[in-house]
Every structure is written in structure tokens, then in C-alpha cells.
Amino acid sequence: MQLTEKIKIHPTEEQVDVLWTTSNLCRLTYNFALTERQEAWKNENRRVRYVEQQNKLPEIKEKFPQYKMVYSKVLQGVLKKLDANYKSFFALRKNGDTGARPPKHRGKNYFFTIVYNQSGFKFGDGNVSFSHKVNEVPLSFEIDRGFEKRKVKQVDIYNSDPYKARGDWFISVTYDYEPEVQYHDNGLYQAIDAGVTKMVTAVNSYGKFFEAKTARPDKYWNKKIDTLKSRRDHCKKNSRRWQRFNSNVKKMERKRSNQNKDYQHKLSLKMVKNTKANTIIVGDLKVKKMAKSKKLKGKRKKGLNRSTQNQGFISRFIGFLTYKAKKVGKKVIKIDESYTSKECYVCKKRHDMPLYQRTMSCDCGNVIDRDKNSAINIIERFLSQNALWTGYRFFADNLRQTGLMMGIEFLEPIPG
């Protein structure tokens, strides 16, 4: 598996000049390659491939010597990024996302992320150094994480605010990581239903539930951000007053994002460490589809979409949970969670339940919180799909002991 660590750096003014020069050459390469693809499609109805553009790099360097200042694999990475952006665009359109837009050109004030893949960097003596030929200024930063002992695959240099690079400077290091403990199925399972109101509703093989409410620092920050945006929008764009308000908006948005990430990191670590189950099952939730499907109006609809899509907090939390589980020899498995909150886990009858209805009340006599109902359905669905009869029987017996109802048990197939 691969892990990525983010480290803050503090470049000098001379080093910032080197970074901007490199970034501008990367940006121009990206824009030229994008224009070539657009014109080839417009004039010849032909798609330009990555390899075709990569093979032209030596010719470009001979014609424009300034591109020789940039490490060769950095320019290759720029073309790979453009190719990946196009593939993502086509995949979204193929899946019916009519809102997907093709890659666009980057403006002159945009700081283009500098990617060193496989080579061009060196770790040692608590520093990381990068190759370049812009000038004699060494591009070296203090970093004491012991990366010289790891197999580093890629290092990115970027700014937290790409527009004019007004934010903080960071490098992200991607390296191979081999867990000390390998995954094995110990017969214990934990199902997690991730949601908007409650970040986590989980149930394990012992029939015990765990709930954690969603931390909502966005409620505090959104009011302040909206107030500043309103004042900013009354100013002439790009005036000194407008830029001051806009800078404060960006700072608040970063604080909001960092507080959400911090909570999710802590919660996901707690979920992984405090369970005996080696297998964690989560619902494969599509955030965009979830936002579109909610039949709400006005401020309620706007508030729901803002809390789900803008933060993307559910998919991000599952990502944190996945890599933390791998590090300790556990495994996160995604399964389809369609109708898990609307389907009674006892009799399997589906109910038309609006979002504000938080309790499942079924004709069979089952009355339970809808999130708990969903978590039980997720673990039942996983156990049945994988024919884990012993695991289901163990879970059903433990759930009965909590006083909850249980549906018809699966029957094991007759041997022979």
C-alpha cells in the first residue's frame, strides 16, 4: 500500500522565485498540450494521446531552451495530469454526469503543482532537495521524518491557495508502506452507516452499537464566511478592499476544512483501534446522488447539499478509515447500501421514509432508529452475500440478547 504525508515548508524569497519559474513553465506546458488536444479534435476529429505529446518534449526543449530548466520528469508529470483529467472527464460523461466539464487552461496567476515522480529528489540529513536548473539557488527544505529509510515514489510541491500562491507552502510525500500485521478474517465484523446528522452509526458482531454525531464547525464558519462574502461582493472586483475580504474568506475556509479533517482523523483512528473486528463494512454511498435524491426545498435543500457535497466529508472519512485499517492489518469493505435505512431489517418491508423521519416503525412490531436499522442491514447484507452462516448466527444471537427483534435466520445448505 502507499501512504502520503503532508509537510509544511518555509521557502525563502529566492526559493519562491525558483518555484514560480518552474510552476510557470509547467503551466505553459499544460496549456500548450491542452490547446493541441482541442485543435486536433476540432480540426481533425482526432484524439491526441499522452505518449504522442511526451515524445515531443525533446523537440520543444530544443526550440524553447528555457524548458531545459525544469527536471524532465516534472514536465512528463504535467502531461500525465492533463491525460488523467481528460480520462476523468470522459468517464464522468460516460456515467451520465452531464455537468462534467473538460479541462481548462490555467491563468498566469495560478501556481501549478510541481510533481517529482520516482526521481529528481533526495532525502538526507533531515532535508529534502530537488533538482532544477533555474539558477544556483538550492531547492532544499528541512524535513525530519526519516524518509531516507523509505521507498519514496513521489513528492509534490504546492501552495494551499493556488491563486497567486497566497497560502502556505507544503510538500506531500508518497511512499510504499508494508503493514507489520497482514489481514486475516477473524470471524468478527463491524458495519458502519455514515451519514449527515450522525457521522457514524456502527454495530459489531456482538450486537453492540456505537454512535458519533457529526462535528459541525461549518455551522460556525459558514455564517462568518457568508457575511464576509456579502461585504466582498459589494466591492469592485480585485480592488484592495475586495482582495482583503477575499483573503479572509480563504483563511476561514481553510480553518473550517482543517477542523473537519482533524475530527475525522481522530474518529476514524478510534473506530479502527477500539474494535476487535478485522473486517469493517461500510456502505458505498454516492454523495452526489444522495444530494440530488433528497426531496427538500429552499434553505433545507441548500443546507443539506452544502453539508454533504461542499465538504465531501463522507467519502473522505471512509478514505481515512481505509488506510488506517490497512496499517494495523484490518480491512474496509464497501457494499451497496441501497434502501438500508428504509428497509426493515426484520421483515424486509420497504417504507417511504423522508429524511426528517428518524425512527423506523414497521407493521411487524419493529421500532428502531433508522441509522441503527441501516447498520444492521449492512452487516446482514454482507454476511448473506458472502455466505458467512456462522458469522450471521453469532450476530443474530447477540442481537437478540440486546432485546432487539431478529428476522428469519439463513439456512445452511445441506451437505452433499
Short mmCIF file of C-alpha atoms in Angstrom, two decimals:
data_model
loop_
_atom_site.label_atom_id
_atom_site.label_comp_id
_atom_site.label_asym_id
_atom_site.label_seq_id
_atom_site.Cartn_x
_atom_site.Cartn_y
_atom_site.Cartn_z
CA MET A 1 0.00 0.00 0.00
CA GLN A 2 1.00 3.62 -0.47
CA LEU A 3 0.69 6.42 2.09
CA THR A 4 1.02 10.17 1.64
CA GLU A 5 2.28 12.59 4.28
CA LYS A 6 1.81 16.35 4.08
CA ILE A 7 4.57 18.58 5.49
CA LYS A 8 4.62 22.36 5.75
CA ILE A 9 7.74 24.09 4.42
CA HIS A 10 9.07 27.64 4.68
CA PRO A 11 10.87 28.62 1.44
CA THR A 12 12.96 31.78 1.24
CA GLU A 13 12.14 34.56 -1.23
CA GLU A 14 14.81 33.25 -3.62
CA GLN A 15 13.36 29.73 -3.41
CA VAL A 16 9.83 31.07 -4.02
CA ASP A 17 11.14 32.70 -7.23
CA VAL A 18 12.51 29.31 -8.33
CA LEU A 19 9.19 27.63 -7.54
CA TRP A 20 7.25 30.26 -9.50
CA THR A 21 9.55 29.97 -12.52
CA THR A 22 9.19 26.19 -12.52
CA SER A 23 5.44 26.44 -12.00
CA ASN A 24 5.00 28.86 -14.91
CA LEU A 25 6.86 26.56 -17.28
CA CYS A 26 4.70 23.65 -16.10
CA ARG A 27 1.57 25.76 -16.57
CA LEU A 28 2.57 26.75 -20.12
CA THR A 29 3.31 23.12 -20.97
CA TYR A 30 -0.14 22.16 -19.69
CA ASN A 31 -1.85 24.93 -21.67
CA PHE A 32 0.04 24.16 -24.90
CA ALA A 33 -0.76 20.46 -24.61
CA LEU A 34 -4.41 21.23 -23.90
CA THR A 35 -4.62 23.54 -26.93
CA GLU A 36 -3.07 20.83 -29.12
CA ARG A 37 -5.72 18.34 -28.00
CA GLN A 38 -8.56 20.81 -28.53
CA GLU A 39 -7.42 21.79 -32.04
CA ALA A 40 -6.79 18.16 -33.06
CA TRP A 41 -10.33 17.27 -32.08
CA LYS A 42 -11.85 20.39 -33.64
CA ASN A 43 -9.98 20.26 -36.98
CA GLU A 44 -9.27 16.55 -37.44
CA ASN A 45 -11.79 14.87 -35.12
CA ARG A 46 -8.78 13.09 -33.60
CA ARG A 47 -7.74 12.42 -30.00
CA VAL A 48 -4.16 13.16 -29.00
CA ARG A 49 -2.63 10.57 -26.68
CA TYR A 50 -0.19 11.09 -23.81
CA VAL A 51 2.67 9.19 -25.48
CA GLU A 52 2.40 11.34 -28.59
CA GLN A 53 2.78 14.53 -26.56
CA GLN A 54 5.54 13.11 -24.38
CA ASN A 55 7.62 12.23 -27.45
CA LYS A 56 7.51 15.89 -28.49
CA LEU A 57 9.16 17.15 -25.28
CA PRO A 58 12.79 16.88 -26.56
CA GLU A 59 11.83 18.85 -29.67
CA ILE A 60 10.14 21.52 -27.55
CA LYS A 61 13.24 21.84 -25.33
CA GLU A 62 15.43 22.38 -28.39
CA LYS A 63 13.09 25.03 -29.76
CA PHE A 64 12.49 26.70 -26.38
CA PRO A 65 15.66 26.24 -24.24
CA GLN A 66 14.01 27.68 -21.10
CA TYR A 67 12.17 24.37 -20.65
CA LYS A 68 15.51 22.69 -20.00
CA MET A 69 15.50 24.42 -16.61
CA VAL A 70 12.74 22.06 -15.45
CA TYR A 71 13.54 18.48 -14.47
CA SER A 72 12.42 16.17 -17.30
CA LYS A 73 10.05 14.01 -15.24
CA VAL A 74 8.29 17.10 -13.93
CA LEU A 75 7.18 18.03 -17.46
CA GLN A 76 6.17 14.42 -18.09
CA GLY A 77 4.07 14.62 -14.94
CA VAL A 78 2.30 17.71 -16.32
CA LEU A 79 1.26 15.79 -19.44
CA LYS A 80 0.16 12.82 -17.31
CA LYS A 81 -2.02 15.14 -15.24
CA LEU A 82 -3.69 16.52 -18.37
CA ASP A 83 -4.24 12.98 -19.66
CA ALA A 84 -5.74 11.93 -16.30
CA ASN A 85 -8.04 14.98 -16.32
CA TYR A 86 -9.35 14.04 -19.75
CA LYS A 87 -9.89 10.41 -18.75
CA SER A 88 -11.80 11.56 -15.68
CA PHE A 89 -13.94 13.88 -17.82
CA PHE A 90 -14.82 11.13 -20.31
CA ALA A 91 -15.57 8.65 -17.52
CA LEU A 92 -17.97 11.10 -15.85
CA ARG A 93 -19.76 11.81 -19.13
CA LYS A 94 -19.99 8.07 -19.85
CA ASN A 95 -21.64 7.56 -16.46
CA GLY A 96 -24.28 10.16 -17.28
CA ASP A 97 -22.87 13.20 -15.47
CA THR A 98 -23.93 15.97 -17.86
CA GLY A 99 -22.43 18.58 -15.54
CA ALA A 100 -18.88 17.33 -16.13
CA ARG A 101 -16.65 19.88 -17.84
CA PRO A 102 -13.48 19.28 -19.89
CA PRO A 103 -10.07 20.50 -18.63
CA LYS A 104 -9.50 24.23 -18.98
CA HIS A 105 -6.46 26.47 -19.38
CA ARG A 106 -4.64 27.76 -16.30
CA GLY A 107 -4.22 31.51 -15.82
CA LYS A 108 -0.89 33.26 -15.31
CA ASN A 109 -1.56 33.78 -11.59
CA TYR A 110 -2.20 30.08 -10.98
CA PHE A 111 0.53 28.16 -9.14
CA PHE A 112 0.82 24.80 -10.87
CA THR A 113 1.69 21.91 -8.53
CA ILE A 114 5.25 20.68 -9.17
CA VAL A 115 5.40 16.87 -9.20
CA TYR A 116 8.65 14.91 -8.87
CA ASN A 117 7.87 11.28 -9.69
CA GLN A 118 10.36 8.48 -8.89
CA SER A 119 13.43 10.73 -9.19
CA GLY A 120 14.67 14.31 -9.05
CA PHE A 121 14.60 14.48 -5.25
CA LYS A 122 16.93 13.35 -2.48
CA PHE A 123 16.38 12.82 1.25
CA GLY A 124 19.19 13.02 3.77
CA ASP A 125 20.43 14.79 6.91
CA GLY A 126 16.90 15.90 7.75
CA ASN A 127 16.43 17.67 4.41
CA VAL A 128 14.87 17.08 1.02
CA SER A 129 16.49 18.54 -2.10
CA PHE A 130 15.03 18.94 -5.59
CA SER A 131 16.78 19.08 -8.97
CA HIS A 132 16.38 22.20 -11.14
CA LYS A 133 18.41 24.43 -13.48
CA VAL A 134 16.63 27.73 -12.96
CA ASN A 135 19.59 29.30 -11.13
CA GLU A 136 22.16 28.48 -8.46
CA VAL A 137 19.69 28.71 -5.55
CA PRO A 138 19.41 25.26 -3.93
CA LEU A 139 15.85 23.99 -3.63
CA SER A 140 16.30 22.30 -0.26
CA PHE A 141 13.90 22.21 2.71
CA GLU A 142 14.21 20.98 6.27
CA ILE A 143 12.14 17.88 6.91
CA ASP A 144 12.80 15.44 9.74
CA ARG A 145 10.59 12.40 9.11
CA GLY A 146 13.08 9.64 8.27
CA PHE A 147 12.03 9.37 4.62
CA GLU A 148 15.55 8.34 3.57
CA LYS A 149 14.73 4.89 5.01
CA ARG A 150 11.52 4.59 3.00
CA LYS A 151 10.82 3.84 -0.64
CA VAL A 152 9.52 7.23 -1.77
CA LYS A 153 7.55 7.19 -5.01
CA GLN A 154 6.56 10.82 -5.49
CA VAL A 155 6.96 14.28 -3.97
CA ASP A 156 4.63 17.20 -4.77
CA ILE A 157 5.30 20.88 -4.05
CA TYR A 158 2.20 23.06 -3.85
CA ASN A 159 0.53 26.04 -2.20
CA SER A 160 -2.67 25.79 -0.17
CA ASP A 161 -4.09 28.70 -2.19
CA PRO A 162 -3.05 28.18 -5.84
CA TYR A 163 -4.24 31.64 -6.92
CA LYS A 164 -1.15 33.85 -6.62
CA ALA A 165 0.19 31.36 -4.02
CA ARG A 166 -1.09 33.41 -1.09
CA GLY A 167 -1.45 30.41 1.21
CA ASP A 168 1.04 28.17 3.00
CA TRP A 169 3.64 26.05 1.21
CA PHE A 170 3.55 22.28 1.51
CA ILE A 171 5.16 19.16 0.14
CA SER A 172 3.38 15.82 0.07
CA VAL A 173 5.47 12.65 0.11
CA THR A 174 4.02 9.40 -1.25
CA TYR A 175 5.83 6.22 -0.23
CA ASP A 176 5.37 2.45 -0.06
CA TYR A 177 4.26 1.09 3.29
CA GLU A 178 4.14 -2.56 4.28
CA PRO A 179 1.90 -3.24 7.30
CA GLU A 180 3.57 -5.22 10.07
CA VAL A 181 0.39 -7.28 10.52
CA GLN A 182 -1.34 -8.78 7.49
CA TYR A 183 -5.11 -9.02 7.25
CA HIS A 184 -6.90 -12.23 8.19
CA ASP A 185 -10.62 -12.82 8.75
CA ASN A 186 -11.06 -13.49 12.48
CA GLY A 187 -14.82 -14.04 12.17
CA LEU A 188 -15.72 -10.70 13.77
CA TYR A 189 -17.29 -7.87 11.78
CA GLN A 190 -18.29 -4.25 12.24
CA ALA A 191 -20.75 -2.44 9.98
CA ILE A 192 -20.78 1.34 9.68
CA ASP A 193 -23.55 3.58 8.40
CA ALA A 194 -22.09 7.01 7.65
CA GLY A 195 -24.50 9.92 7.43
CA VAL A 196 -25.08 13.65 7.64
CA THR A 197 -26.57 14.10 11.11
CA LYS A 198 -24.59 11.25 12.66
CA MET A 199 -21.10 10.80 11.31
CA VAL A 200 -21.11 7.15 12.33
CA THR A 201 -23.65 4.58 13.46
CA ALA A 202 -21.91 1.22 13.86
CA VAL A 203 -22.85 -2.26 15.02
CA ASN A 204 -20.47 -5.17 15.58
CA SER A 205 -20.80 -8.95 15.71
CA TYR A 206 -21.57 -8.74 19.43
CA GLY A 207 -24.68 -6.65 18.72
CA LYS A 208 -23.19 -3.56 20.34
CA PHE A 209 -23.81 -0.14 18.82
CA PHE A 210 -21.54 2.89 18.59
CA GLU A 211 -22.72 6.34 17.54
CA ALA A 212 -20.85 9.58 16.90
CA LYS A 213 -22.50 12.84 15.91
CA THR A 214 -21.10 14.83 13.04
CA ALA A 215 -18.89 17.67 14.24
CA ARG A 216 -20.22 20.79 12.60
CA PRO A 217 -17.61 23.57 12.73
CA ASP A 218 -19.05 24.58 9.36
CA LYS A 219 -22.14 25.93 11.16
CA TYR A 220 -19.90 28.40 12.97
CA TRP A 221 -17.70 29.25 9.99
CA ASN A 222 -20.43 29.37 7.31
CA LYS A 223 -22.11 32.37 8.95
CA LYS A 224 -18.85 34.29 9.12
CA ILE A 225 -17.88 33.30 5.57
CA ASP A 226 -21.27 34.33 4.17
CA THR A 227 -21.05 37.70 5.94
CA LEU A 228 -17.60 38.38 4.51
CA LYS A 229 -18.65 37.25 1.03
CA SER A 230 -21.60 39.62 1.15
CA ARG A 231 -19.32 42.54 2.07
CA ARG A 232 -16.76 41.46 -0.55
CA ASP A 233 -19.36 41.33 -3.32
CA HIS A 234 -20.20 44.99 -2.73
CA CYS A 235 -16.61 45.95 -3.60
CA LYS A 236 -15.07 46.36 -7.02
CA LYS A 237 -13.50 43.06 -8.01
CA ASN A 238 -9.72 42.86 -7.48
CA SER A 239 -9.65 46.19 -5.65
CA ARG A 240 -7.57 46.34 -2.46
CA ARG A 241 -10.69 46.14 -0.31
CA TRP A 242 -12.05 43.19 -2.34
CA GLN A 243 -8.72 41.34 -2.05
CA ARG A 244 -8.62 41.87 1.72
CA PHE A 245 -12.10 40.39 2.17
CA ASN A 246 -11.32 37.56 -0.25
CA SER A 247 -8.13 36.71 1.62
CA ASN A 248 -10.06 36.47 4.91
CA VAL A 249 -12.68 34.24 3.25
CA LYS A 250 -9.96 31.84 2.07
CA LYS A 251 -8.42 31.72 5.55
CA MET A 252 -11.75 30.90 7.17
CA GLU A 253 -12.47 28.21 4.58
CA ARG A 254 -9.10 26.59 5.32
CA LYS A 255 -9.79 26.67 9.07
CA ARG A 256 -13.21 25.09 8.52
CA SER A 257 -11.71 22.36 6.37
CA ASN A 258 -8.84 21.68 8.78
CA GLN A 259 -11.19 21.35 11.77
CA ASN A 260 -13.39 18.89 9.88
CA LYS A 261 -10.37 16.83 8.82
CA ASP A 262 -8.97 16.81 12.35
CA TYR A 263 -12.23 15.43 13.75
CA GLN A 264 -12.45 12.76 11.04
CA HIS A 265 -8.84 11.66 11.59
CA LYS A 266 -9.45 11.24 15.32
CA LEU A 267 -12.78 9.46 14.87
CA SER A 268 -11.50 7.05 12.20
CA LEU A 269 -8.48 6.17 14.36
CA LYS A 270 -10.79 5.50 17.32
CA MET A 271 -13.06 3.31 15.17
CA VAL A 272 -10.14 1.18 14.00
CA LYS A 273 -8.38 0.83 17.35
CA ASN A 274 -11.44 0.18 19.51
CA THR A 275 -12.84 -2.81 17.63
CA LYS A 276 -11.83 -6.46 17.75
CA ALA A 277 -13.25 -6.98 14.27
CA ASN A 278 -10.70 -7.31 11.49
CA THR A 279 -13.33 -6.67 8.82
CA ILE A 280 -15.13 -3.32 8.69
CA ILE A 281 -18.07 -2.99 6.31
CA VAL A 282 -19.22 0.41 5.07
CA GLY A 283 -21.95 1.46 2.67
CA ASP A 284 -20.78 2.57 -0.76
CA LEU A 285 -22.52 5.93 -0.69
CA LYS A 286 -22.66 8.22 -3.74
CA VAL A 287 -22.65 11.74 -2.29
CA LYS A 288 -23.85 13.48 -5.47
CA LYS A 289 -26.75 11.06 -5.92
CA MET A 290 -27.64 11.45 -2.24
CA ALA A 291 -27.88 15.24 -2.57
CA LYS A 292 -29.99 15.03 -5.73
CA SER A 293 -32.38 12.45 -4.30
CA LYS A 294 -33.47 14.42 -1.23
CA LYS A 295 -36.89 15.94 -1.84
CA LEU A 296 -36.37 19.09 0.16
CA LYS A 297 -36.91 22.71 -0.79
CA GLY A 298 -35.39 26.10 -0.12
CA LYS A 299 -32.97 26.51 2.77
CA ARG A 300 -33.32 22.88 3.92
CA LYS A 301 -32.21 21.60 0.50
CA LYS A 302 -29.40 24.16 0.30
CA GLY A 303 -28.20 23.31 3.81
CA LEU A 304 -28.12 19.58 3.10
CA ASN A 305 -26.18 19.97 -0.14
CA ARG A 306 -23.72 22.33 1.50
CA SER A 307 -23.04 19.90 4.34
CA THR A 308 -22.56 16.91 2.03
CA GLN A 309 -21.08 17.97 -1.28
CA ASN A 310 -19.02 21.02 -0.33
CA GLN A 311 -17.15 19.13 2.36
CA GLY A 312 -17.30 15.68 0.75
CA PHE A 313 -16.94 14.52 4.31
CA ILE A 314 -18.42 11.03 3.98
CA SER A 315 -16.12 9.75 1.24
CA ARG A 316 -13.15 11.45 2.91
CA PHE A 317 -13.94 9.79 6.24
CA ILE A 318 -14.15 6.37 4.57
CA GLY A 319 -10.77 7.06 2.95
CA PHE A 320 -9.22 7.85 6.34
CA LEU A 321 -10.81 4.72 7.79
CA THR A 322 -9.50 2.55 4.94
CA TYR A 323 -5.82 3.44 5.17
CA LYS A 324 -5.78 3.44 8.98
CA ALA A 325 -7.30 -0.05 8.95
CA LYS A 326 -4.68 -1.32 6.47
CA LYS A 327 -1.87 -0.06 8.69
CA VAL A 328 -2.96 -2.37 11.54
CA GLY A 329 -3.86 -5.41 9.45
CA LYS A 330 -7.59 -4.75 9.11
CA LYS A 331 -9.74 -4.36 6.03
CA VAL A 332 -12.53 -2.00 4.96
CA ILE A 333 -15.04 -3.45 2.50
CA LYS A 334 -17.62 -1.37 0.64
CA ILE A 335 -21.01 -2.83 -0.24
CA ASP A 336 -24.14 -1.43 -1.87
CA GLU A 337 -26.29 0.20 0.80
CA SER A 338 -29.38 0.94 -1.29
CA TYR A 339 -32.55 1.13 0.84
CA THR A 340 -30.74 0.02 4.02
CA SER A 341 -32.32 2.86 6.02
CA LYS A 342 -35.80 2.35 4.51
CA GLU A 343 -35.94 -1.45 4.65
CA CYS A 344 -36.98 -3.08 7.94
CA TYR A 345 -34.16 -5.40 8.96
CA VAL A 346 -36.68 -7.87 10.49
CA CYS A 347 -39.30 -8.41 7.75
CA LYS A 348 -37.51 -6.62 4.84
CA LYS A 349 -40.51 -4.41 4.09
CA ARG A 350 -39.57 -1.09 2.48
CA HIS A 351 -41.02 2.14 3.81
CA ASP A 352 -41.25 5.58 2.27
CA MET A 353 -39.28 7.49 4.91
CA PRO A 354 -38.48 11.19 4.43
CA LEU A 355 -35.18 12.44 5.79
CA TYR A 356 -36.71 14.10 8.84
CA GLN A 357 -38.25 10.81 10.00
CA ARG A 358 -35.53 9.35 12.21
CA THR A 359 -37.36 6.30 13.58
CA MET A 360 -38.30 3.14 11.69
CA SER A 361 -41.74 1.90 12.79
CA CYS A 362 -42.79 -1.26 10.95
CA ASP A 363 -46.03 -3.28 10.93
CA CYS A 364 -44.09 -6.31 12.18
CA GLY A 365 -43.56 -4.55 15.51
CA ASN A 366 -40.01 -3.39 14.89
CA VAL A 367 -39.35 0.14 16.20
CA ILE A 368 -35.75 1.31 15.88
CA ASP A 369 -33.62 4.32 15.00
CA ARG A 370 -33.26 4.46 11.20
CA ASP A 371 -29.45 4.68 11.35
CA LYS A 372 -29.22 1.61 13.59
CA ASN A 373 -31.60 -0.17 11.22
CA SER A 374 -29.30 0.74 8.34
CA ALA A 375 -26.18 -0.53 10.14
CA ILE A 376 -27.88 -3.88 10.88
CA ASN A 377 -28.97 -4.19 7.24
CA ILE A 378 -25.41 -3.50 6.07
CA ILE A 379 -23.87 -6.25 8.21
CA GLU A 380 -26.70 -8.68 7.32
CA ARG A 381 -26.28 -7.94 3.63
CA PHE A 382 -22.54 -8.54 3.80
CA LEU A 383 -22.88 -11.81 5.72
CA SER A 384 -25.56 -13.14 3.37
CA GLN A 385 -23.74 -12.14 0.18
CA ASN A 386 -20.59 -13.92 1.36
CA ALA A 387 -22.44 -16.96 2.78
CA LEU A 388 -20.95 -16.44 6.25
CA TRP A 389 -23.56 -18.53 8.06
CA THR A 390 -21.62 -18.91 11.30
CA GLY A 391 -21.00 -15.17 11.47
CA TYR A 392 -24.67 -14.43 10.87
CA ARG A 393 -25.84 -16.87 13.55
CA PHE A 394 -23.35 -15.39 16.04
CA PHE A 395 -24.54 -11.86 15.25
CA ALA A 396 -28.24 -12.82 15.41
CA ASP A 397 -27.87 -14.48 18.83
CA ASN A 398 -26.02 -11.48 20.26
CA LEU A 399 -28.54 -9.03 18.81
CA ARG A 400 -31.43 -10.90 20.44
CA GLN A 401 -29.71 -10.59 23.80
CA THR A 402 -29.86 -6.80 23.47
CA GLY A 403 -33.66 -7.03 23.30
CA LEU A 404 -33.95 -6.25 19.59
CA MET A 405 -36.02 -8.37 17.24
CA MET A 406 -34.39 -10.63 14.67
CA GLY A 407 -35.72 -11.85 11.36
CA ILE A 408 -35.70 -15.33 9.84
CA GLU A 409 -32.27 -16.92 10.00
CA PHE A 410 -30.43 -18.08 6.91
CA LEU A 411 -30.49 -21.83 6.43
CA GLU A 412 -27.20 -23.53 5.76
CA PRO A 413 -27.17 -25.59 2.54
CA ILE A 414 -27.46 -29.34 3.12
CA PRO A 415 -24.03 -31.01 2.56
CA GLY A 416 -23.54 -33.41 -0.30
#
